[in-house]
Short mmCIF file of C-alpha atoms (C1' of nucleotides) in Angstrom, two decimals:
data_model
loop_
_atom_site.label_atom_id
_atom_site.label_comp_id
_atom_site.label_asym_id
_atom_site.label_seq_id
_atom_site.Cartn_x
_atom_site.Cartn_y
_atom_site.Cartn_z
CA MET A 1 -7.54 -17.84 -286.92
CA LYS A 2 -9.87 -14.92 -286.76
CA TYR A 3 -9.22 -12.05 -289.20
CA LEU A 4 -9.28 -8.78 -287.27
CA LEU A 5 -8.52 -5.12 -287.76
CA VAL A 6 -5.80 -3.41 -285.76
CA ASP A 7 -8.27 -1.21 -283.89
CA GLU A 8 -10.15 -4.32 -282.69
CA LEU A 9 -7.13 -5.99 -281.09
CA LYS A 10 -7.58 -4.47 -277.64
CA ASN A 11 -10.73 -6.58 -277.23
CA HIS A 12 -8.91 -9.81 -278.13
CA ILE A 13 -6.01 -9.99 -275.65
CA GLY A 14 -4.47 -13.47 -275.54
CA GLU A 15 -6.07 -14.62 -278.79
CA GLU A 16 -4.33 -15.82 -281.90
CA VAL A 17 -5.42 -13.65 -284.83
CA GLU A 18 -4.85 -12.88 -288.48
CA LEU A 19 -4.08 -9.37 -289.74
CA LYS A 20 -3.87 -8.16 -293.32
CA GLY A 21 -2.10 -4.96 -294.23
CA TRP A 22 1.21 -3.26 -294.92
CA VAL A 23 4.64 -2.70 -293.41
CA TYR A 24 4.75 0.81 -291.91
CA ASN A 25 8.33 0.42 -290.74
CA THR A 26 10.69 -2.18 -289.32
CA ARG A 27 13.38 -2.06 -286.66
CA SER A 28 15.65 -4.68 -285.20
CA SER A 29 18.08 -5.00 -282.38
CA GLY A 30 20.11 -8.17 -282.40
CA LYS A 31 17.84 -10.96 -281.31
CA ILE A 32 14.58 -9.05 -281.52
CA SER A 33 12.82 -7.50 -284.50
CA PHE A 34 9.91 -5.09 -284.63
CA LEU A 35 7.35 -4.62 -287.35
CA LEU A 36 5.12 -1.55 -287.33
CA PHE A 37 2.09 -2.93 -289.08
CA ARG A 38 -0.74 -0.83 -290.50
CA ASP A 39 -4.04 -1.90 -292.00
CA GLY A 40 -5.92 1.36 -292.39
CA SER A 41 -7.69 1.08 -289.07
CA GLY A 42 -4.53 1.77 -287.08
CA ILE A 43 -0.96 0.75 -286.41
CA VAL A 44 0.25 -2.03 -284.13
CA GLN A 45 3.76 -3.17 -283.30
CA ALA A 46 4.41 -6.83 -284.03
CA VAL A 47 7.38 -8.49 -282.36
CA LEU A 48 9.63 -11.31 -283.54
CA TYR A 49 11.83 -12.60 -280.72
CA HIS A 50 14.49 -14.60 -282.55
CA PRO A 51 15.13 -17.42 -280.03
CA ASN A 52 11.48 -18.46 -280.43
CA HIS A 53 11.75 -18.85 -284.20
CA ASN A 54 13.74 -20.63 -286.89
CA GLU A 55 16.29 -18.93 -289.14
CA GLU A 56 14.05 -19.09 -292.18
CA ILE A 57 11.41 -16.71 -290.79
CA ILE A 58 14.06 -14.35 -289.40
CA LYS A 59 15.65 -14.14 -292.83
CA ARG A 60 12.28 -13.44 -294.44
CA PHE A 61 11.63 -10.74 -291.85
CA ASP A 62 14.93 -9.03 -292.66
CA GLU A 63 13.81 -8.70 -296.27
CA LEU A 64 10.64 -6.77 -295.43
CA THR A 65 10.57 -3.27 -296.86
CA GLN A 66 8.38 -0.25 -296.18
CA GLU A 67 4.81 -0.68 -297.54
CA THR A 68 5.17 -4.33 -298.49
CA SER A 69 1.72 -5.91 -298.21
CA LEU A 70 1.41 -8.98 -296.03
CA VAL A 71 -0.68 -11.28 -293.86
CA VAL A 72 0.49 -11.66 -290.27
CA TRP A 73 -0.56 -14.33 -287.80
CA GLY A 74 0.18 -13.66 -284.17
CA LYS A 75 -0.90 -13.64 -280.56
CA VAL A 76 -2.29 -10.42 -279.08
CA ARG A 77 -0.56 -9.28 -275.92
CA GLU A 78 -1.22 -6.36 -273.60
CA ASP A 79 1.88 -4.16 -273.32
CA LYS A 80 2.16 -0.89 -271.44
CA ARG A 81 5.15 0.13 -273.55
CA ALA A 82 2.99 0.27 -276.68
CA PRO A 83 1.21 3.56 -277.50
CA SER A 84 -2.07 1.71 -278.07
CA GLY A 85 -1.45 -0.66 -275.12
CA VAL A 86 -1.42 -3.71 -277.40
CA GLU A 87 1.27 -5.65 -279.23
CA LEU A 88 1.33 -8.74 -281.38
CA ASP A 89 3.79 -11.63 -280.99
CA ILE A 90 4.41 -12.89 -284.50
CA ILE A 91 3.70 -16.56 -285.16
CA ASP A 92 4.21 -16.34 -288.91
CA PHE A 93 3.63 -14.00 -291.82
CA LYS A 94 3.27 -14.16 -295.58
CA VAL A 95 4.21 -11.45 -298.05
CA ILE A 96 1.47 -10.65 -300.58
CA SER A 97 3.43 -8.18 -302.67
CA ALA A 98 6.82 -6.56 -302.06
CA SER A 99 7.30 -2.79 -302.16
CA VAL A 100 10.54 -1.56 -303.69
CA ASP A 101 12.05 1.89 -303.02
CA TYR A 102 8.97 3.42 -301.39
CA PRO A 103 9.51 7.17 -301.82
CA ILE A 104 8.10 8.49 -298.55
CA SER A 105 10.47 7.81 -295.70
CA PRO A 106 9.54 8.28 -292.04
CA LYS A 107 11.63 11.46 -292.08
CA GLU A 108 10.60 14.97 -293.03
CA HIS A 109 9.51 15.94 -296.52
CA GLY A 110 8.52 19.14 -298.27
CA VAL A 111 4.96 19.97 -299.27
CA ASP A 112 5.68 19.87 -302.99
CA PHE A 113 7.02 16.33 -302.76
CA LEU A 114 4.21 15.16 -300.50
CA GLN A 115 1.50 16.70 -302.68
CA SER A 116 3.00 15.07 -305.76
CA ASN A 117 2.88 11.78 -303.89
CA ARG A 118 -0.54 12.34 -302.38
CA HIS A 119 -1.70 8.86 -303.45
CA LEU A 120 0.98 7.43 -301.13
CA TRP A 121 1.04 10.22 -298.56
CA LEU A 122 -2.51 9.21 -297.58
CA ARG A 123 -1.02 6.06 -296.04
CA SER A 124 0.86 7.96 -293.36
CA LYS A 125 -0.33 8.23 -289.79
CA LYS A 126 -1.39 11.89 -289.62
CA GLN A 127 -3.15 11.79 -292.96
CA ALA A 128 -5.06 8.69 -291.88
CA ALA A 129 -6.10 10.47 -288.68
CA ILE A 130 -7.39 13.46 -290.67
CA MET A 131 -9.32 11.24 -293.08
CA ARG A 132 -11.01 9.42 -290.20
CA VAL A 133 -12.10 12.75 -288.71
CA ARG A 134 -13.34 13.91 -292.10
CA SER A 135 -15.30 10.72 -292.61
CA ASP A 136 -16.97 11.13 -289.23
CA VAL A 137 -17.82 14.77 -289.91
CA VAL A 138 -19.63 13.77 -293.09
CA PHE A 139 -21.38 10.81 -291.49
CA TYR A 140 -22.55 12.62 -288.37
CA ALA A 141 -23.65 15.71 -290.27
CA ARG A 142 -25.97 13.48 -292.25
CA GLU A 143 -27.08 11.73 -289.07
CA PHE A 144 -27.79 15.08 -287.41
CA PHE A 145 -30.11 16.16 -290.19
CA ASN A 146 -31.65 12.74 -290.48
CA ASN A 147 -32.43 12.73 -286.76
CA ARG A 148 -34.24 16.03 -287.22
CA LYS A 149 -36.35 14.71 -290.09
CA PHE A 150 -34.55 16.63 -292.83
CA LEU A 151 -34.78 15.19 -296.33
CA CYS A 152 -31.54 14.81 -298.24
CA ILE A 153 -32.18 16.43 -301.62
CA ASP A 154 -29.28 16.34 -304.06
CA ALA A 155 -28.65 19.50 -306.03
CA PRO A 156 -27.40 19.39 -309.63
CA ILE A 157 -23.71 19.86 -310.45
CA PHE A 158 -24.32 21.23 -313.97
CA THR A 159 -26.04 24.55 -313.59
CA PRO A 160 -27.21 27.08 -316.13
CA SER A 161 -25.67 30.11 -314.43
CA ALA A 162 -24.03 31.50 -311.37
CA CYS A 163 -25.91 31.06 -308.14
CA GLU A 164 -24.69 34.25 -306.60
CA GLY A 165 -23.85 35.99 -309.81
CA THR A 166 -20.49 37.31 -308.78
CA THR A 167 -18.17 34.34 -308.52
CA THR A 168 -16.28 32.94 -311.45
CA LEU A 169 -17.49 29.53 -312.54
CA PHE A 170 -15.91 26.64 -314.37
CA GLU A 171 -17.42 26.39 -317.83
CA VAL A 172 -18.25 23.04 -319.39
CA ASN A 173 -19.23 22.26 -322.96
CA TYR A 174 -22.61 20.59 -322.99
CA PHE A 175 -22.70 18.48 -326.16
CA ASP A 176 -21.23 21.42 -328.10
CA GLU A 177 -24.73 22.90 -327.98
CA LYS A 178 -24.36 25.22 -325.06
CA LYS A 179 -22.34 26.07 -322.03
CA VAL A 180 -23.17 24.92 -318.54
CA TYR A 181 -21.29 25.65 -315.34
CA LEU A 182 -20.10 23.56 -312.43
CA SER A 183 -22.17 24.36 -309.38
CA GLN A 184 -20.72 26.61 -306.75
CA SER A 185 -23.61 26.02 -304.35
CA GLY A 186 -26.81 24.01 -304.13
CA GLN A 187 -28.59 26.72 -302.20
CA LEU A 188 -31.05 27.98 -304.78
CA TYR A 189 -32.19 24.43 -305.43
CA MET A 190 -32.46 23.81 -301.71
CA GLU A 191 -34.85 26.76 -301.48
CA ALA A 192 -37.08 25.06 -304.02
CA ALA A 193 -36.80 21.83 -302.03
CA ALA A 194 -37.52 23.56 -298.71
CA LEU A 195 -40.76 24.93 -300.13
CA ALA A 196 -41.59 21.42 -301.27
CA TYR A 197 -40.59 19.41 -298.19
CA GLY A 198 -40.02 21.84 -295.34
CA LYS A 199 -36.65 20.74 -293.97
CA VAL A 200 -34.00 19.71 -296.47
CA TYR A 201 -30.27 19.58 -296.95
CA CYS A 202 -27.77 18.70 -299.63
CA PHE A 203 -24.23 17.49 -299.43
CA GLY A 204 -22.06 17.79 -302.47
CA PRO A 205 -19.08 19.30 -304.21
CA ALA A 206 -18.80 22.96 -305.10
CA PHE A 207 -16.51 24.52 -307.66
CA ARG A 208 -15.02 27.99 -307.68
CA ALA A 209 -12.90 29.23 -310.55
CA GLU A 210 -11.42 32.04 -308.53
CA LYS A 211 -7.67 32.23 -308.55
CA SER A 212 -7.44 32.13 -304.80
CA LYS A 213 -4.04 31.07 -303.60
CA THR A 214 -4.18 30.66 -299.87
CA ARG A 215 -4.16 27.90 -297.31
CA ARG A 216 -7.95 28.25 -296.96
CA HIS A 217 -8.96 27.74 -300.58
CA LEU A 218 -9.64 24.85 -302.90
CA THR A 219 -11.13 25.06 -306.39
CA GLU A 220 -13.18 21.96 -305.57
CA PHE A 221 -14.57 21.50 -302.07
CA TRP A 222 -17.53 19.92 -300.29
CA GLN A 223 -20.30 21.54 -298.42
CA ILE A 224 -23.42 20.65 -296.53
CA GLU A 225 -26.31 23.03 -297.06
CA PRO A 226 -29.55 22.87 -295.06
CA GLU A 227 -32.55 25.03 -295.92
CA VAL A 228 -35.70 25.30 -293.82
CA ALA A 229 -39.14 26.75 -294.53
CA PHE A 230 -40.55 29.11 -291.86
CA PHE A 231 -37.08 29.70 -290.38
CA ASN A 232 -35.80 33.16 -289.60
CA ILE A 233 -32.17 34.16 -289.11
CA ASP A 234 -32.22 33.33 -285.39
CA ASP A 235 -33.64 29.84 -285.96
CA ASP A 236 -30.97 29.39 -288.60
CA MET A 237 -28.08 30.35 -286.34
CA GLU A 238 -29.40 28.02 -283.67
CA LEU A 239 -29.48 25.15 -286.16
CA ALA A 240 -25.88 25.88 -287.16
CA GLU A 241 -24.90 26.03 -283.50
CA ASP A 242 -26.55 22.67 -282.75
CA LEU A 243 -24.88 21.05 -285.77
CA VAL A 244 -21.40 22.27 -284.84
CA ILE A 245 -21.83 21.14 -281.24
CA TYR A 246 -23.07 17.72 -282.35
CA LEU A 247 -20.15 17.22 -284.73
CA VAL A 248 -17.50 18.34 -282.24
CA GLU A 249 -19.03 16.09 -279.55
CA LYS A 250 -18.92 13.08 -281.86
CA ILE A 251 -15.31 13.73 -282.88
CA LEU A 252 -14.26 14.11 -279.24
CA GLU A 253 -16.10 10.92 -278.38
CA ARG A 254 -14.75 8.80 -281.23
CA ARG A 255 -11.46 10.27 -282.37
CA GLN A 256 -9.42 11.02 -279.25
CA GLU A 257 -6.53 8.91 -280.49
CA ASP A 258 -6.49 10.62 -283.90
CA LEU A 259 -6.61 14.08 -282.35
CA LYS A 260 -3.66 13.01 -280.21
CA THR A 261 -1.77 11.83 -283.30
CA LEU A 262 -2.44 15.26 -284.80
CA GLU A 263 -1.27 16.95 -281.58
CA ARG A 264 -4.54 18.80 -281.45
CA ASP A 265 -5.15 20.56 -278.13
CA ILE A 266 -8.68 19.45 -277.31
CA LYS A 267 -9.45 22.06 -274.65
CA PRO A 268 -10.84 24.58 -277.18
CA LEU A 269 -13.00 21.81 -278.64
CA GLU A 270 -14.33 20.83 -275.23
CA ASN A 271 -15.41 24.43 -274.89
CA VAL A 272 -17.67 24.21 -277.95
CA LYS A 273 -20.97 24.45 -276.06
CA LYS A 274 -24.11 26.53 -276.07
CA PRO A 275 -24.40 29.40 -276.42
CA PHE A 276 -22.01 30.55 -279.15
CA TYR A 277 -21.40 34.27 -279.18
CA ARG A 278 -23.61 36.38 -281.41
CA ILE A 279 -22.43 39.82 -282.42
CA THR A 280 -23.55 42.17 -285.15
CA TYR A 281 -21.34 43.29 -287.98
CA GLU A 282 -21.23 46.74 -286.41
CA GLU A 283 -20.03 45.30 -283.10
CA ALA A 284 -17.37 43.36 -284.99
CA ILE A 285 -16.18 46.58 -286.62
CA LYS A 286 -15.87 48.14 -283.17
CA ILE A 287 -13.82 45.19 -281.92
CA LEU A 288 -11.47 45.52 -284.88
CA ASN A 289 -11.13 49.27 -284.42
CA ARG A 290 -10.38 48.76 -280.75
CA LYS A 291 -7.62 46.34 -281.76
CA GLY A 292 -6.14 49.03 -283.98
CA ILE A 293 -7.36 47.65 -287.29
CA ASP A 294 -8.52 50.36 -289.68
CA ILE A 295 -11.87 49.27 -291.09
CA LYS A 296 -15.06 51.21 -291.68
CA PHE A 297 -18.74 50.33 -291.97
CA GLY A 298 -19.39 48.98 -295.44
CA GLU A 299 -16.11 47.14 -295.85
CA ASP A 300 -16.04 43.36 -295.85
CA PHE A 301 -13.76 41.42 -293.53
CA GLY A 302 -10.55 39.98 -294.91
CA ALA A 303 -8.98 36.80 -293.60
CA PRO A 304 -6.82 38.64 -291.02
CA ASP A 305 -9.90 40.50 -289.75
CA GLU A 306 -11.87 37.29 -289.28
CA ALA A 307 -8.93 35.75 -287.45
CA ALA A 308 -8.69 38.78 -285.18
CA ILE A 309 -12.39 38.64 -284.33
CA SER A 310 -12.38 34.90 -283.67
CA LEU A 311 -9.40 35.21 -281.33
CA GLU A 312 -11.48 37.51 -279.11
CA PHE A 313 -13.77 34.61 -278.20
CA ASP A 314 -13.26 31.25 -276.54
CA ARG A 315 -15.78 29.44 -278.72
CA PRO A 316 -17.36 29.97 -282.13
CA VAL A 317 -18.92 33.35 -282.83
CA PHE A 318 -21.72 34.37 -285.19
CA VAL A 319 -21.34 37.71 -286.90
CA HIS A 320 -24.72 38.79 -288.28
CA ARG A 321 -26.44 41.65 -290.09
CA TYR A 322 -23.81 42.70 -292.62
CA PRO A 323 -24.22 45.73 -294.87
CA ALA A 324 -26.55 44.58 -297.63
CA GLU A 325 -24.30 45.92 -300.42
CA ILE A 326 -21.52 43.46 -299.63
CA LYS A 327 -23.84 40.46 -299.44
CA ALA A 328 -25.60 38.35 -302.03
CA PHE A 329 -28.74 39.52 -303.82
CA TYR A 330 -31.01 36.87 -302.30
CA MET A 331 -30.51 37.94 -298.69
CA LYS A 332 -33.49 39.43 -296.93
CA ARG A 333 -33.03 42.90 -295.44
CA ASP A 334 -33.58 43.70 -291.79
CA GLU A 335 -37.01 45.35 -291.42
CA LYS A 336 -35.65 47.89 -288.95
CA ARG A 337 -32.48 48.55 -290.88
CA GLN A 338 -32.98 48.35 -294.63
CA ASP A 339 -29.22 48.76 -295.17
CA LEU A 340 -28.49 45.51 -293.33
CA ALA A 341 -28.86 41.96 -294.65
CA LEU A 342 -30.14 39.12 -292.47
CA GLY A 343 -27.04 37.06 -293.17
CA PHE A 344 -24.46 35.62 -290.83
CA ASP A 345 -21.04 34.01 -290.83
CA MET A 346 -19.84 31.64 -288.15
CA LEU A 347 -16.19 32.10 -287.30
CA ALA A 348 -14.94 28.85 -285.80
CA GLY A 349 -12.41 30.22 -283.36
CA GLU A 350 -8.69 29.97 -282.64
CA GLY A 351 -8.01 32.27 -285.57
CA TYR A 352 -9.89 30.10 -288.06
CA GLY A 353 -12.31 32.28 -289.96
CA GLU A 354 -15.54 31.71 -291.80
CA THR A 355 -16.65 28.09 -291.58
CA ILE A 356 -20.37 28.60 -292.05
CA GLY A 357 -22.20 31.27 -294.01
CA GLY A 358 -25.95 31.62 -294.19
CA GLY A 359 -29.03 33.66 -293.54
CA GLN A 360 -32.64 34.40 -294.23
CA ARG A 361 -33.66 34.63 -297.88
CA GLU A 362 -35.72 37.33 -299.56
CA ASP A 363 -39.23 35.89 -299.82
CA ASP A 364 -41.09 38.75 -301.50
CA TYR A 365 -41.49 38.47 -305.27
CA GLU A 366 -41.24 42.16 -306.17
CA THR A 367 -38.30 42.81 -303.87
CA LEU A 368 -36.36 39.81 -305.16
CA LEU A 369 -37.02 40.78 -308.77
CA LYS A 370 -35.73 44.27 -308.01
CA ARG A 371 -32.55 42.84 -306.43
CA ILE A 372 -31.88 40.57 -309.41
CA GLU A 373 -32.20 43.58 -311.70
CA GLU A 374 -30.02 45.72 -309.45
CA HIS A 375 -27.29 43.08 -309.57
CA LYS A 376 -27.68 42.96 -313.37
CA LEU A 377 -28.32 39.22 -313.31
CA PRO A 378 -30.10 37.51 -316.22
CA VAL A 379 -33.73 37.50 -315.04
CA ASP A 380 -34.62 34.65 -317.40
CA ASN A 381 -32.28 32.28 -315.57
CA PHE A 382 -33.95 33.13 -312.30
CA LYS A 383 -37.53 32.70 -313.45
CA TRP A 384 -37.92 29.41 -311.62
CA TYR A 385 -36.33 30.91 -308.53
CA LEU A 386 -38.80 33.78 -308.62
CA ASP A 387 -41.64 31.26 -308.97
CA LEU A 388 -40.87 30.14 -305.43
CA ARG A 389 -42.00 33.60 -304.29
CA LYS A 390 -45.04 33.48 -306.51
CA TYR A 391 -46.67 30.26 -305.34
CA GLY A 392 -47.08 30.26 -301.59
CA SER A 393 -43.90 32.01 -300.53
CA VAL A 394 -42.84 31.70 -296.88
CA PRO A 395 -39.96 33.03 -294.81
CA HIS A 396 -37.05 30.60 -295.02
CA ALA A 397 -33.40 30.42 -294.17
CA GLY A 398 -30.39 28.15 -294.56
CA PHE A 399 -26.64 27.98 -294.46
CA GLY A 400 -23.63 26.27 -295.97
CA LEU A 401 -20.95 24.54 -293.97
CA GLY A 402 -17.63 24.02 -295.74
CA ILE A 403 -16.54 20.49 -294.86
CA GLU A 404 -12.86 21.19 -295.40
CA ARG A 405 -12.88 24.45 -293.46
CA PHE A 406 -14.61 22.64 -290.63
CA VAL A 407 -12.24 19.67 -290.61
CA GLN A 408 -9.30 22.04 -290.89
CA TRP A 409 -10.40 23.75 -287.71
CA VAL A 410 -11.30 20.59 -285.76
CA THR A 411 -7.95 18.99 -286.60
CA LYS A 412 -6.14 22.36 -286.49
CA THR A 413 -4.45 21.62 -289.79
CA GLN A 414 -2.26 24.34 -291.29
CA HIS A 415 -3.33 23.94 -294.90
CA ILE A 416 -6.76 23.02 -296.28
CA ARG A 417 -5.22 20.77 -298.96
CA GLU A 418 -4.43 18.19 -296.26
CA VAL A 419 -8.04 17.71 -295.16
CA ILE A 420 -9.38 16.61 -298.55
CA PRO A 421 -8.13 13.33 -300.03
CA PHE A 422 -7.06 14.74 -303.38
CA ALA A 423 -6.88 18.52 -303.30
CA ARG A 424 -7.64 20.64 -306.33
CA THR A 425 -5.93 23.97 -305.96
CA LEU A 426 -4.97 26.82 -308.27
CA ASP A 427 -1.71 25.19 -309.33
CA ARG A 428 -2.39 21.52 -308.79
CA THR A 429 -4.82 19.03 -310.27
CA GLU A 430 -2.65 15.91 -309.87
CA PRO A 431 -2.67 13.19 -308.77
"C1'" U B 1 -4.17 38.93 -311.20
"C1'" C B 2 -0.58 41.29 -307.75
"C1'" C B 3 3.40 40.96 -303.92
"C1'" U B 4 7.14 37.70 -302.03
"C1'" C B 5 10.40 33.33 -301.41
"C1'" G B 6 12.44 29.13 -303.61
"C1'" G B 7 14.27 24.93 -307.46
"C1'" U B 8 21.69 21.44 -305.79
"C1'" A B 9 21.96 13.27 -304.41
"C1'" G B 10 15.70 9.24 -303.62
"C1'" C B 11 14.27 13.07 -299.39
"C1'" U B 12 15.59 17.64 -296.27
"C1'" C B 13 19.16 21.14 -296.98
"C1'" A B 14 24.42 23.71 -296.85
"C1'" G B 15 27.60 25.58 -300.62
"C1'" U B 16 31.78 32.04 -298.28
"C1'" C B 17 34.68 36.68 -302.72
"C1'" G B 18 33.13 33.30 -309.40
"C1'" G B 19 38.12 28.59 -308.96
"C1'" U B 20 35.65 22.51 -310.89
"C1'" A B 21 30.09 19.11 -305.44
"C1'" G B 22 29.03 18.64 -299.41
"C1'" A B 23 26.12 16.98 -294.84
"C1'" G B 24 22.06 14.53 -292.48
"C1'" C B 25 18.30 11.14 -293.50
"C1'" G B 26 16.73 7.20 -296.77
"C1'" A B 27 18.67 2.75 -299.89
"C1'" G B 28 22.59 -1.21 -299.49
"C1'" U B 29 26.18 -4.14 -296.25
"C1'" G B 30 27.67 -5.52 -291.24
"C1'" G B 31 26.74 -5.13 -285.71
"C1'" C B 32 23.48 -4.84 -281.36
"C1'" U B 33 17.97 -8.77 -276.55
"C1'" G B 34 12.63 -3.82 -276.13
"C1'" U B 35 13.05 -0.50 -280.38
"C1'" U B 36 9.22 3.91 -280.80
"C1'" A B 37 11.47 9.21 -286.77
"C1'" A B 38 15.95 3.34 -282.79
"C1'" C B 39 21.25 3.37 -282.53
"C1'" C B 40 26.70 2.38 -284.24
"C1'" A B 41 30.18 1.37 -288.43
"C1'" C B 42 31.06 0.99 -293.63
"C1'" C B 43 29.34 2.11 -298.61
"C1'" A B 44 27.04 3.66 -303.33
"C1'" G B 45 24.61 7.81 -305.09
"C1'" G B 46 24.92 14.52 -309.03
"C1'" U B 47 22.54 17.04 -316.66
"C1'" C B 48 23.17 22.10 -309.55
"C1'" G B 49 14.88 23.30 -313.05
"C1'" G B 50 15.39 24.51 -318.93
"C1'" G B 51 17.58 27.87 -322.54
"C1'" G B 52 20.76 31.96 -323.57
"C1'" G B 53 24.65 35.50 -322.01
"C1'" U B 54 29.19 37.68 -319.27
"C1'" U B 55 33.99 35.35 -318.00
"C1'" C B 56 40.24 32.06 -318.80
"C1'" G B 57 36.56 29.73 -315.52
"C1'" A B 58 29.41 29.94 -313.44
"C1'" G B 59 25.70 26.02 -308.49
"C1'" U B 60 27.36 31.20 -307.59
"C1'" C B 61 26.66 37.16 -311.79
"C1'" C B 62 22.92 38.91 -315.88
"C1'" C B 63 18.51 37.92 -319.20
"C1'" U B 64 14.49 34.71 -320.19
"C1'" C B 65 11.16 30.70 -319.71
"C1'" C B 66 9.16 26.63 -316.73
"C1'" C B 67 7.75 24.61 -311.99
"C1'" G B 68 6.55 25.08 -306.82
"C1'" G B 69 5.89 27.51 -301.70
"C1'" G B 70 3.85 31.71 -298.67
"C1'" G B 71 0.54 35.90 -298.70
"C1'" A B 72 -3.31 39.60 -300.70
"C1'" G B 73 -8.04 40.16 -303.05
"C1'" C B 74 -12.56 36.84 -303.38
"C1'" C B 75 -14.89 33.28 -300.61
"C1'" A B 76 -16.77 27.99 -297.73
#
RNA sequence: UCCUCGGUAGCUCAGUCGGUAGAGCGAGUGGCUGUUAACCACCAGGUCGGGGGUUCGAGUCCCUCCCGGGGAGCCA
């Protein structure tokens, strides 16, 4: 018999097939027994109608427990009663390894318990749906950049100092000789790469030692960071817009069933089309003031402010040209408004806040040196970075997209810890 | 770091005024010919987060420590 995956069964109606996987749940009603079978690609209901079988197999079936691994042989049958439209009539099955007292029941559990059992929680239906979406986001982000002739250039994880200077970094002993830090962004290295190869991106983990304790923060997360030579802020926002549209299209095309499992209303996603809204920081302040939120020019947006702004729009919105003082040292200033930085944030929508942050970089040697000194950063560490402005500097821009923030929005998941396989948060580093 | 809520059966929780421990689910046993978190009956299951204190008596009141949830700031 042909070995197939659950999600391939709909193309094999009437065939006798072999499946390998685990017991998701069992039910029985007198002369008929049901096995919810999962194999990682999906779940299918397998049926054992007692009059068609001998007592030996019925007895073996009764002994099946949640998450026992097994091989099942059966005949695929179309069935309108099944959620996926397909069922399997069991011919025979063989247990590979029994599962005793599986801790996660199909009933409700608390977050503490589920997080402690994350290694098992990943097996459940909603978590599997989220992981499939995440996997696609990563794959199609790479495809997007590949299609546009970007080079994938990996940035180092060990770095000599803070990229943006301000954030707290995780310190690592480097052979007891010196301290290095876990990277919080590959951006500076991408700037070097962009001046070498034009269009580049990196995809990797980032580490922040800030004691953030919210449903939007992880201490270890993943981001994709493109950087392009000869790009200005407008080119940059357009690239971000195209990427987001591409990813949302692919998820809608491939993951309808998973979004349904997650009870994600897809209407807002179907609305993710060109053009996204583009407003300035000052316009955003006005919107907030109009909504009765007390905020003045020069103050940065908090999470509730970002949510309030995003709820004003029916698709993602770019907020650009922030006050330079509240932005990073490397951001280029607006020629017409020296107090404004050519940076932007993309707020995803539906109350989800910053998902992308980026902008045009300072490309003038003297100006950048001045900024580094103003921010009291160790100039020695940035010598190589300044070199980029010394040898054929060009305007360039880039952005960072937080994979988890993005997946959290697309799947509309309450807490960010559910959209990464093994979350690292302030209070949890296990399992 | 600050604010706030919580820790009782494997899980989710209730436990009144301080009077000696409860439910649902899950596990187990039995029943049921189409179940979708199946259902029905029976049944086992407890160091009430740790330590200290008040009291004749503490799950309940007080002190302290530990662990976790939600939020703020910071950010993706």
